[in-house]
Coordinates of C-alpha atoms in Angstrom, one line a residue:
I1 CA -13.2 -16.2 21.6
N2 CA -10.6 -18.8 20.6
A3 CA -7.8 -19.4 23.1
E4 CA -5.1 -19.5 20.5
Y5 CA -5.6 -15.7 19.9
M6 CA -4.9 -14.9 23.5
G7 CA -1.1 -15.0 22.9
I8 CA -1.3 -12.4 20.1
L9 CA -1.1 -9.1 21.8
K10 CA 0.5 -6.8 19.2
M11 CA -0.4 -6.0 15.7
K12 CA 0.5 -3.0 13.6
V13 CA -2.1 -1.4 11.3
C14 CA -1.0 1.1 8.6
I15 CA -3.8 3.3 7.5
C16 CA -3.4 5.2 4.3
N17 CA -5.5 7.9 2.8
P18 CA -4.9 8.3 -1.0
G19 CA -6.8 11.6 -1.2
T20 CA -4.3 13.4 1.1
N21 CA -1.2 11.2 0.4
S22 CA -0.8 10.6 4.1
Q23 CA -0.5 7.5 6.3
V24 CA -0.2 6.6 9.9
S25 CA 0.8 3.5 11.8
V26 CA -1.3 2.4 14.8
Q27 CA -0.3 -0.3 17.3
L28 CA -3.2 -2.4 18.4
N29 CA -3.0 -4.6 21.5
D30 CA -6.4 -6.2 21.5
Y31 CA -6.7 -9.9 20.5
R32 CA -10.4 -9.4 19.7
I33 CA -9.5 -7.3 16.7
M34 CA -7.3 -10.1 15.3
Y35 CA -10.1 -12.5 15.9
H36 CA -12.5 -10.5 13.8
L37 CA -10.0 -9.9 11.0
N38 CA -9.2 -13.7 10.8
G39 CA -10.3 -15.1 7.4
K40 CA -10.5 -11.8 5.6
R41 CA -8.7 -11.6 2.2
L42 CA -6.8 -9.0 0.3
G43 CA -9.1 -6.6 -1.5
M44 CA -12.0 -7.0 1.0
E45 CA -13.6 -4.0 2.5
I46 CA -14.1 -4.0 6.3
P47 CA -16.0 -1.7 8.5
G48 CA -14.0 0.6 10.8
E49 CA -15.9 -0.6 13.9
L50 CA -13.8 -3.7 13.9
L51 CA -10.7 -1.7 14.7
G52 CA -12.3 0.3 17.5
V53 CA -14.6 3.2 18.4
N54 CA -12.3 5.8 17.0
Y55 CA -12.9 4.5 13.4
E56 CA -16.7 4.4 13.5
G57 CA -18.2 5.0 10.1
Y58 CA -15.1 4.4 8.2
V59 CA -14.7 1.6 5.6
F60 CA -11.2 0.2 4.9
K61 CA -9.9 -1.9 2.1
I62 CA -7.2 -4.5 2.9
T63 CA -4.2 -3.8 0.6
G64 CA -1.5 -5.9 2.1
G65 CA 0.2 -7.3 5.2
N66 CA 3.2 -9.2 6.6
N67 CA 3.7 -12.1 8.9
G68 CA 6.2 -12.3 11.7
N69 CA 8.9 -13.6 9.4
G70 CA 8.6 -10.8 6.9
F71 CA 6.7 -12.6 4.1
C72 CA 4.2 -10.3 2.5
M73 CA 0.7 -11.4 1.5
R74 CA 0.4 -12.3 -2.1
Q75 CA -2.8 -12.0 -4.1
G76 CA -4.0 -15.3 -5.7
I77 CA -2.5 -17.7 -3.2
L78 CA -5.7 -18.9 -1.4
T79 CA -4.3 -19.9 2.0
D80 CA -3.4 -18.4 5.3
K81 CA 0.1 -19.9 5.6
V82 CA 3.5 -19.6 3.9
V83 CA 3.7 -22.1 1.0
R84 CA 6.3 -22.9 -1.6
I85 CA 5.1 -22.3 -5.1
L86 CA 6.6 -22.3 -8.6
M87 CA 7.0 -18.8 -9.9
R88 CA 8.0 -17.7 -13.3
R89 CA 10.1 -14.7 -14.5
G90 CA 8.6 -11.3 -13.8
K91 CA 6.6 -12.3 -10.7
K92 CA 8.9 -10.6 -8.1
V93 CA 10.9 -13.8 -7.6
T94 CA 14.5 -12.9 -7.4
N95 CA 17.2 -10.7 -8.8
R96 CA 18.9 -13.3 -10.9
N97 CA 18.1 -13.8 -14.6
F98 CA 15.9 -16.7 -15.7
M99 CA 16.1 -18.6 -18.9
Q100 CA 13.0 -18.6 -21.2
G101 CA 10.3 -20.8 -19.5
Q102 CA 12.4 -21.5 -16.4
R103 CA 10.5 -21.4 -13.1
S104 CA 11.7 -21.4 -9.5
R105 CA 10.1 -22.6 -6.3
R106 CA 9.8 -19.8 -3.8
S107 CA 8.2 -19.2 -0.4
A108 CA 5.1 -16.9 -0.5
R109 CA 2.5 -16.0 2.0
G110 CA -1.2 -16.5 1.2
C111 CA -3.7 -13.7 0.8
I112 CA -6.0 -14.7 3.7
I113 CA -5.4 -13.1 7.1
G114 CA -4.4 -15.7 9.7
K115 CA -3.1 -15.8 13.3
D116 CA 0.6 -15.2 12.2
I117 CA 0.0 -11.8 10.6
R118 CA 1.8 -9.0 12.4
S119 CA 1.0 -5.9 10.2
I120 CA -1.9 -5.1 8.0
N121 CA -2.1 -2.3 5.4
L122 CA -5.4 -0.6 5.0
T123 CA -6.7 2.1 2.6
I124 CA -9.6 4.4 3.4
V125 CA -12.5 3.8 1.1
K126 CA -15.2 5.8 3.0
H127 CA -14.7 8.5 5.6
G128 CA -16.4 8.4 8.9
S129 CA -17.7 11.2 11.1
F130 CA -14.5 11.8 13.1
P131 CA -11.2 12.5 11.4
I132 CA -8.2 10.2 12.1
Q133 CA -5.3 12.1 13.6
G134 CA -2.5 12.3 11.1
V135 CA -4.4 10.9 8.1
S136 CA -7.7 12.8 7.5
N137 CA -6.7 16.2 8.8
V138 CA -3.2 16.4 7.1
S139 CA -2.5 16.9 3.4
H140 CA 0.8 16.2 1.7
P141 CA 1.1 17.5 -1.8
K142 CA 2.6 15.3 -4.5
Q143 CA 6.3 16.0 -5.0
L144 CA 6.5 15.2 -8.7
G145 CA 4.1 15.7 -11.6
P146 CA 3.6 13.6 -14.7
K147 CA 6.5 12.8 -16.9
R148 CA 4.7 12.0 -20.2
A149 CA 4.0 15.0 -22.4
T150 CA 0.4 14.0 -23.2
K151 CA -0.4 13.7 -19.5
I152 CA 1.2 17.2 -18.8
K153 CA -1.0 18.6 -21.6
K154 CA -4.0 17.0 -20.1
M155 CA -3.2 18.3 -16.6
F156 CA -2.7 21.9 -17.6
E157 CA -5.2 21.8 -20.5
L158 CA -2.6 22.7 -23.2
D159 CA -2.8 22.7 -27.0
K160 CA -0.6 20.6 -29.3
R161 CA 1.5 23.7 -30.1
D162 CA 2.3 24.7 -26.5
D163 CA 5.8 23.9 -25.2
V164 CA 5.4 21.2 -22.5
R165 CA 8.8 21.8 -20.9
K166 CA 7.6 25.1 -19.4
Y167 CA 4.9 23.3 -17.4
V168 CA 7.0 20.6 -15.8
V169 CA 6.5 20.3 -12.1
R170 CA 9.7 21.1 -10.2
K171 CA 10.7 19.3 -7.1
I172 CA 12.3 21.5 -4.4
T173 CA 15.3 19.9 -2.7
K174 CA 16.3 20.8 0.9
R175 CA 20.0 21.0 1.1
K176 CA 22.5 23.6 2.2
I177 CA 21.6 25.6 -0.9
Q178 CA 17.9 25.4 -1.8
S179 CA 17.6 24.2 -5.4
S180 CA 15.0 22.4 -7.5
K181 CA 15.0 19.4 -9.9
N182 CA 13.1 18.9 -13.1
T183 CA 11.7 15.6 -14.3
K184 CA 12.9 14.3 -17.6
V185 CA 9.9 14.7 -20.0
S186 CA 9.4 11.9 -22.5
F187 CA 7.8 12.7 -25.8

């Protein structure tokens, strides 16, 4: 194992389960895990055995990550460093307005995992034999339903003549007085 990975002792892994809408953050202190993840790219699927014995049988998909300075991994930048690239309007560049065709040079992190990554976001693709505490055995229902009228009709299997506003999913707010909020339905 390479000597440059010996200094890396802490890495945070956020594991998300889209089926139960739950996620958990795990602190990993083993440099061997970072060594095995080195060179993997965003969107790749990795076996759970790389993360430890607890995740045996699982398959995870890499969905993101951050380095020590807070730069997030960006898809399409094929490097494992922070580089300065020209970005155009609409590519999560900045809050200021751009003129038509104007581009700006911004720092961005590549999509390949390197030795400077401090946190990695993973999504469960295939479940293993043992449940992960806080992810596989816990279910969090969605708080809001669909807003578009056609999607509400599809969800509740309604006809065209049914009033969609009666079937809007209400969000219950926890304040001093318990109340609920409707979503604004767009027709």
